[in-house]
Short mmCIF file of C-alpha atoms in Angstrom, two decimals:
data_model
loop_
_atom_site.label_atom_id
_atom_site.label_comp_id
_atom_site.label_asym_id
_atom_site.label_seq_id
_atom_site.Cartn_x
_atom_site.Cartn_y
_atom_site.Cartn_z
CA LEU A 1 137.62 94.40 120.24
CA TYR A 2 138.92 91.91 117.68
CA ALA A 3 140.24 89.59 120.36
CA VAL A 4 137.01 89.68 122.33
CA THR A 5 134.78 89.02 119.31
CA SER A 6 137.01 86.38 117.66
CA GLU A 7 135.77 82.78 117.90
CA ARG A 8 139.14 81.38 119.02
CA PRO A 9 142.08 82.84 120.91
CA GLU A 10 144.94 84.13 118.78
CA SER A 11 148.33 85.61 119.50
CA LEU A 12 148.85 89.31 120.06
CA GLY A 13 150.55 89.80 116.70
CA ILE A 14 147.83 88.01 114.76
CA SER A 15 145.08 89.98 116.53
CA TYR A 16 146.73 93.29 115.69
CA GLY A 17 147.49 92.19 112.14
CA ARG A 18 143.92 91.14 111.38
CA SER A 19 142.34 94.13 113.09
CA PHE A 20 144.59 96.72 111.40
CA PRO A 21 142.59 96.79 108.09
CA LYS A 22 139.45 97.59 110.11
CA ILE A 23 140.80 100.90 111.42
CA GLY A 24 139.12 103.05 108.76
CA SER A 25 135.65 101.57 109.31
CA TYR A 26 136.23 101.64 113.08
CA VAL A 27 136.99 105.37 113.03
CA TRP A 28 133.97 106.00 110.78
CA ILE A 29 131.65 104.25 113.24
CA LEU A 30 133.16 106.27 116.11
CA ALA A 31 132.48 109.46 114.16
CA LEU A 32 128.87 108.39 113.55
CA LEU A 33 128.44 107.52 117.23
CA TYR A 34 129.69 110.99 118.14
CA LEU A 35 127.46 112.82 115.65
CA VAL A 36 124.32 110.86 116.58
CA SER A 37 125.07 111.48 120.27
CA VAL A 38 125.48 115.22 119.63
CA PHE A 39 122.12 115.26 117.85
CA GLY A 40 120.45 113.39 120.71
CA LEU A 41 122.04 115.43 123.49
CA THR A 42 120.93 118.62 121.74
CA LEU A 43 117.34 117.43 122.25
CA PHE A 44 117.45 118.13 126.00
CA ILE A 45 119.88 115.39 127.16
CA LEU A 46 117.41 112.49 127.70
CA PRO A 47 117.07 111.58 123.99
CA GLY A 48 120.86 111.63 123.82
CA ILE A 49 121.15 109.17 126.72
CA TYR A 50 118.56 106.94 125.05
CA LEU A 51 120.47 106.92 121.77
CA LEU A 52 123.84 106.40 123.48
CA VAL A 53 122.60 103.24 125.20
CA SER A 54 120.78 102.03 122.08
CA ILE A 55 123.83 102.26 119.81
CA SER A 56 126.40 101.22 122.43
CA PHE A 57 126.97 97.82 120.73
CA ALA A 58 127.68 99.21 117.24
CA LEU A 59 131.41 98.36 117.44
CA PHE A 60 130.63 94.79 118.52
CA VAL A 61 128.23 94.49 115.57
CA PHE A 62 131.02 95.66 113.26
CA PHE A 63 133.71 93.31 114.59
CA ASP A 64 131.41 90.33 115.12
CA GLU A 65 129.06 90.59 112.13
CA GLY A 66 131.04 92.77 109.73
CA LEU A 67 128.31 95.39 109.36
CA LYS A 68 129.71 98.91 108.76
CA GLY A 69 128.61 102.53 109.08
CA VAL A 70 125.07 103.45 110.07
CA GLY A 71 124.09 99.83 109.54
CA ALA A 72 126.06 98.86 112.64
CA LEU A 73 124.30 101.58 114.63
CA HIS A 74 120.87 100.50 113.42
CA ARG A 75 121.45 96.82 114.20
CA SER A 76 122.66 97.72 117.70
CA PHE A 77 119.46 99.76 118.11
CA LEU A 78 117.34 96.74 117.10
CA TYR A 79 119.18 94.45 119.54
CA VAL A 80 118.66 96.86 122.45
CA LYS A 81 115.05 97.69 121.56
CA GLY A 82 112.76 96.24 124.22
CA ASN A 83 115.67 95.72 126.62
CA TRP A 84 116.78 99.34 127.04
CA TRP A 85 116.39 99.63 130.82
CA GLY A 86 118.18 96.35 131.45
CA ILE A 87 121.12 97.40 129.26
CA PHE A 88 121.17 100.84 130.88
CA PHE A 89 121.46 99.37 134.40
CA HIS A 90 124.10 96.88 133.25
CA ILE A 91 126.20 99.72 131.79
CA CYS A 92 125.77 101.77 134.99
CA PHE A 93 126.78 98.72 137.05
CA ILE A 94 129.99 98.07 135.14
CA ALA A 95 130.83 101.79 135.22
CA LEU A 96 130.35 101.97 139.01
CA LEU A 97 132.25 98.73 139.50
CA GLY A 98 135.15 100.04 137.43
CA ALA A 99 135.17 103.29 139.41
CA ALA A 100 135.19 101.34 142.70
CA PHE A 101 138.06 99.11 141.55
CA GLY A 102 139.98 102.11 140.27
CA THR A 103 139.61 103.93 143.60
CA SER A 104 140.65 100.81 145.53
CA PHE A 105 143.70 100.23 143.33
CA ARG A 106 144.70 103.87 143.65
CA SER A 107 144.52 103.70 147.45
CA LEU A 108 146.49 100.46 147.45
CA PHE A 109 149.16 101.68 145.04
CA SER A 110 149.62 104.91 146.98
CA LEU A 111 150.91 102.86 149.93
CA PHE A 112 153.75 101.30 147.95
CA ILE A 113 154.41 103.54 144.92
CA SER A 114 155.88 107.01 144.72
CA PRO A 115 153.30 109.69 143.78
CA SER A 116 155.27 110.49 140.62
CA PHE A 117 154.79 106.89 139.36
CA LEU A 118 151.21 106.51 140.57
CA PRO A 119 149.59 107.74 137.28
CA ILE A 120 151.69 105.25 135.29
CA ALA A 121 150.64 102.37 137.56
CA MET A 122 146.98 103.40 137.33
CA ASN A 123 147.09 103.59 133.53
CA CYS A 124 148.66 100.13 133.37
CA MET A 125 145.91 98.76 135.61
CA LEU A 126 143.19 100.40 133.52
CA PHE A 127 144.47 99.23 130.14
CA LEU A 128 145.65 95.77 131.19
CA PHE A 129 142.84 94.83 133.55
CA LEU A 130 139.77 97.05 133.90
CA TYR A 131 139.19 97.95 130.24
CA PRO A 132 139.51 94.35 128.96
CA LEU A 133 137.11 93.14 131.66
CA GLY A 134 134.69 95.90 130.71
CA PHE A 135 134.81 94.87 127.04
CA LEU A 136 134.26 91.24 127.98
CA TYR A 137 131.28 92.17 130.14
CA LEU A 138 129.69 94.27 127.39
CA PHE A 139 130.34 91.57 124.79
CA ARG A 140 128.55 89.05 127.00
CA LEU A 141 125.58 91.41 127.05
CA PHE A 142 125.77 91.76 123.27
CA THR A 143 125.94 87.98 122.82
CA ALA A 144 122.88 87.49 125.04
CA LEU A 145 120.91 90.06 123.04
CA ARG A 146 122.04 88.56 119.73
CA ASN A 147 121.04 85.04 120.79
CA ARG A 148 117.69 86.28 122.08
CA LYS A 149 116.90 88.00 118.78
CA PRO A 150 118.29 85.84 115.96
CA TRP A 151 115.82 87.36 113.48
CA VAL A 152 117.52 90.76 113.71
CA ARG A 153 120.35 89.54 111.48
CA GLU A 154 117.80 88.72 108.80
CA GLU A 155 115.98 92.06 108.88
CA ILE A 156 116.36 94.55 106.10
CA LEU A 157 117.93 97.57 107.71
CA ARG A 158 116.42 100.98 107.10
CA ASP A 159 119.21 103.38 107.91
CA ASN A 160 117.44 106.63 107.04
CA LEU A 161 116.81 107.52 110.69
CA PHE A 162 120.46 107.24 111.72
CA GLN A 163 121.69 108.84 108.52
CA ALA A 164 119.48 111.83 109.25
CA ALA A 165 120.55 111.93 112.91
CA ALA A 166 124.25 111.80 111.96
CA LEU A 167 123.74 114.49 109.32
CA LEU A 168 121.94 116.76 111.79
CA GLY A 169 124.67 116.09 114.35
CA LEU A 170 127.27 117.17 111.79
CA VAL A 171 125.27 120.32 111.06
CA ILE A 172 125.13 121.11 114.79
CA VAL A 173 128.88 120.58 115.19
CA LEU A 174 129.66 122.83 112.21
CA VAL A 175 127.09 125.54 112.83
CA THR A 176 127.40 125.99 116.61
CA PRO A 177 130.81 127.78 116.54
CA PHE A 178 129.63 129.99 113.68
CA ILE A 179 126.43 130.96 115.52
CA THR A 180 128.38 131.64 118.71
CA LEU A 181 130.93 133.88 117.00
CA ARG A 182 128.29 135.64 114.95
CA GLY A 183 126.18 136.27 118.04
CA VAL A 184 129.14 137.75 119.88
CA SER A 185 130.11 139.90 116.89
CA ARG A 186 126.59 141.31 116.74
CA PHE A 187 125.95 141.60 120.48
CA VAL A 188 129.11 143.49 121.42
CA PRO A 189 128.87 146.24 118.77
CA ARG A 190 125.24 146.87 119.72
CA LEU A 191 126.21 147.49 123.31
CA TYR A 192 129.48 149.24 122.45
CA PRO A 193 129.23 150.81 118.98
CA GLU A 194 132.68 152.38 119.28
CA ALA A 195 134.40 149.27 120.61
CA LEU A 196 137.10 149.17 117.96
CA ASP A 197 139.82 148.01 120.33
CA ILE A 198 140.04 146.64 123.83
CA ARG A 199 140.80 149.97 125.46
CA LYS A 200 137.69 151.53 123.93
CA PHE A 201 135.63 148.49 124.91
CA PHE A 202 136.58 148.76 128.56
CA ALA A 203 136.33 152.54 128.64
CA LEU A 204 132.80 152.51 127.22
CA GLY A 205 131.76 149.51 129.31
CA PHE A 206 132.81 150.96 132.66
CA GLY A 207 132.83 154.68 131.99
CA ASP A 208 130.19 157.19 133.01
CA GLY A 209 128.98 157.80 129.46
CA THR A 210 130.59 161.21 129.23
CA THR A 211 134.13 160.15 128.35
CA THR A 212 135.10 158.82 124.93
CA VAL A 213 138.52 157.43 124.14
CA ARG A 214 139.88 159.09 121.02
CA SER A 215 142.90 158.24 118.98
CA GLY A 216 145.74 160.67 118.46
CA PRO A 217 147.24 163.22 120.88
CA GLN A 218 143.92 163.99 122.58
CA GLY A 219 143.29 160.33 123.29
CA GLU A 220 146.79 159.84 124.68
CA GLU A 221 146.40 162.88 126.92
CA LEU A 222 143.09 161.56 128.23
CA LEU A 223 144.62 158.19 129.02
CA ARG A 224 147.50 159.92 130.80
CA LEU A 225 145.05 161.87 132.97
CA GLN A 226 143.06 158.72 133.74
CA SER A 227 146.25 156.91 134.76
CA SER A 228 147.30 159.83 136.97
CA ARG A 229 143.92 159.94 138.73
CA ASP A 230 144.00 156.17 139.27
CA GLU A 231 147.42 156.49 140.91
CA LYS A 232 145.90 159.03 143.31
CA ARG A 233 143.06 156.61 144.05
CA LEU A 234 145.48 153.79 144.83
CA SER A 235 147.50 156.07 147.10
CA ASP A 236 144.34 157.13 148.97
CA MET A 237 143.29 153.49 149.37
CA ALA A 238 146.67 152.68 150.92
CA THR A 239 146.14 155.56 153.37
CA PHE A 240 142.67 154.31 154.26
CA ALA A 241 144.00 150.79 154.86
CA LEU A 242 146.73 152.04 157.20
CA VAL A 243 144.33 154.22 159.17
CA PHE A 244 141.55 151.70 159.63
CA ASP A 245 143.92 148.82 160.42
CA SER A 246 145.39 151.04 163.15
CA ILE A 247 141.96 152.05 164.43
CA ALA A 248 140.65 148.45 164.48
CA ARG A 249 143.66 147.29 166.51
CA LYS A 250 143.11 149.97 169.15
CA HIS A 251 139.32 150.11 169.14
CA ALA A 252 137.56 147.15 167.48
CA ALA A 253 134.10 148.59 168.20
CA PHE A 254 134.76 151.83 166.31
CA CYS A 255 131.87 151.10 163.93
CA GLU A 256 129.08 150.74 166.50
CA GLY A 257 126.01 152.57 165.24
CA PHE A 258 127.24 152.66 161.65
CA GLN A 259 127.12 148.98 160.66
CA GLY A 260 124.94 148.16 157.67
CA LYS A 261 125.49 151.56 156.07
CA VAL A 262 127.57 152.46 153.01
CA PHE A 263 129.28 155.87 153.09
CA LYS A 264 130.31 157.58 149.85
CA SER A 265 132.75 160.40 149.26
CA THR A 266 130.04 162.31 147.35
CA THR A 267 127.95 162.76 150.52
CA GLY A 268 128.42 165.15 153.40
CA SER A 269 129.45 164.41 156.96
CA GLY A 270 129.48 160.79 158.02
CA GLY A 271 129.62 161.42 161.72
CA GLY A 272 132.82 163.40 162.11
CA THR A 273 133.94 166.43 160.17
CA ASN A 274 134.23 164.42 156.93
CA TRP A 275 132.22 161.98 154.82
CA LEU A 276 133.41 158.97 156.88
CA PRO A 277 131.82 157.78 160.13
CA VAL A 278 135.26 158.17 161.77
CA ASP A 279 137.15 161.43 161.99
CA LEU A 280 140.56 160.50 160.63
CA ARG A 281 142.06 163.79 161.85
CA ARG A 282 141.33 162.74 165.41
CA GLU A 283 142.22 159.04 165.14
CA GLY A 284 145.42 159.31 163.11
CA ILE A 285 147.97 156.64 162.33
CA GLU A 286 150.06 155.47 165.27
CA GLY A 287 149.91 158.88 166.88
CA SER A 288 150.26 160.91 163.68
CA VAL A 289 147.50 163.09 162.29
CA VAL A 290 145.58 162.79 158.98
CA THR A 291 144.73 166.39 158.21
CA HIS A 292 142.64 165.79 155.11
CA THR A 293 140.13 163.01 154.43
CA PRO A 294 140.75 161.81 150.84
CA ARG A 295 138.02 162.08 148.23
CA ASP A 296 137.95 160.78 144.67
CA PRO A 297 139.73 163.10 142.19
CA ILE A 298 136.50 163.40 140.16
CA ASN A 299 134.01 162.51 142.92
CA THR A 300 130.88 161.90 140.85
CA SER A 301 128.12 159.32 141.03
CA GLN A 302 130.28 157.10 138.81
CA TYR A 303 133.70 157.69 140.35
CA HIS A 304 133.73 157.93 144.13
CA TYR A 305 135.07 156.24 147.24
CA ALA A 306 132.79 153.97 149.26
CA PHE A 307 133.22 152.70 152.82
CA ALA A 308 131.39 150.28 155.10
CA CYS A 309 132.23 148.66 158.43
CA SER A 310 130.79 146.19 160.92
CA SER A 311 130.49 145.94 164.68
CA ASP A 312 133.38 143.47 164.93
CA GLY A 313 135.88 145.99 163.56
CA THR A 314 136.08 144.77 159.98
CA TYR A 315 135.76 147.24 157.09
CA GLU A 316 135.76 147.59 153.30
CA ILE A 317 136.81 150.50 151.10
CA ASN A 318 136.04 150.67 147.36
CA ILE A 319 137.40 152.79 144.54
CA ARG A 320 136.62 152.84 140.81
CA PHE A 321 139.24 153.03 138.08
CA GLU A 322 139.20 155.08 134.88
CA TYR A 323 142.36 153.85 133.15
CA PRO A 324 141.46 150.75 131.08
CA GLU A 325 144.63 148.85 131.94
CA ASN A 326 143.65 148.92 135.63
CA PHE A 327 140.25 147.29 135.14
CA SER A 328 141.67 143.79 135.51
CA LYS A 329 142.58 144.60 139.12
CA ALA A 330 138.88 144.83 139.96
CA PHE A 331 138.40 141.24 138.78
CA THR A 332 141.28 139.82 140.81
CA ASP A 333 140.98 141.63 144.14
CA GLY A 334 138.94 138.82 145.72
CA GLY A 335 135.92 141.04 146.31
CA SER A 336 132.27 140.66 145.32
CA ASN A 337 132.06 143.62 142.91
CA ASP A 338 133.83 143.28 139.55
CA GLU A 339 133.36 146.98 138.75
CA ALA A 340 135.15 148.28 141.85
CA TYR A 341 138.58 147.72 143.31
CA GLU A 342 138.05 146.54 146.91
CA ALA A 343 140.29 146.44 149.94
CA GLY A 344 139.84 145.87 153.65
CA SER A 345 139.31 143.08 156.14
CA ASP A 346 135.84 142.01 154.86
CA LEU A 347 135.17 142.43 151.12
CA THR A 348 131.48 141.51 151.40
CA LEU A 349 130.29 144.55 153.32
CA ILE A 350 129.55 146.69 150.24
CA PRO A 351 127.10 145.02 147.81
#
């Protein structure tokens, strides 16, 4: 910035030496730019874009004219006023041009440079070529605006607007995390009054409303029973997967007449002598016999097995966990229902 705005070319060392004392004011202007932008973007995006373009020359004002703080922002606003659309399209043009050059350089470098060194080469190109050209382009725009409006340098600046915008931006930055955390802290206890730890949270969130996790020996015993029942559910699901994979290989159209339906272990016959549309005792696994169709250990409206299949031989089987430490499996099974653990060849069959 110093080199671009200086009236005569100087060596690298002199440019850095003379710009070093400006670092404090430079950082302060950057902070003001950020806060004003936050304030504008909070007002439904478009005011933020308007302010961003209007104050985009504040750093040039500081380095070229020596104006600091909100004064630099206000003078940039006065320069851009009346020329906003032109400046906006110029900024979009240089941004798109830089993106096009960057993409071209990346494609070119990839032909000659190892992928491990490609990021280094791209950074060198950005900092040594594209960024300086971008600064030069923007400074030319600033110079044209400054020469077109020489009276702006003589105006008495009224910085109240930008001071207020920066102050409100600071308030937004400081208050937003507090509001978010406070909202969460109020929302969760209202839904889960007994959510004192993560195990209680999950148990109350996914349970059937009749089970409460208690501390002490009773609570530990309940968790042990929940874990034991979940192990049974996982074992039954493995049995289902073996059976239906075997059936689908031998008879892909086994589900004809049953597609589009969801069968639950709480219902009666599903077509055979069990709740499923296929009699597992007859089909078996590779010639063996399944003598008992599994049902959920509790088998209520909350905890039950669910099954669905399609005419092309795909199927889905769902179970629901009780033990809190198993709930994460329902989120990572790849299915469409985060409250159920899903398995099968098509995990979209059960809504």
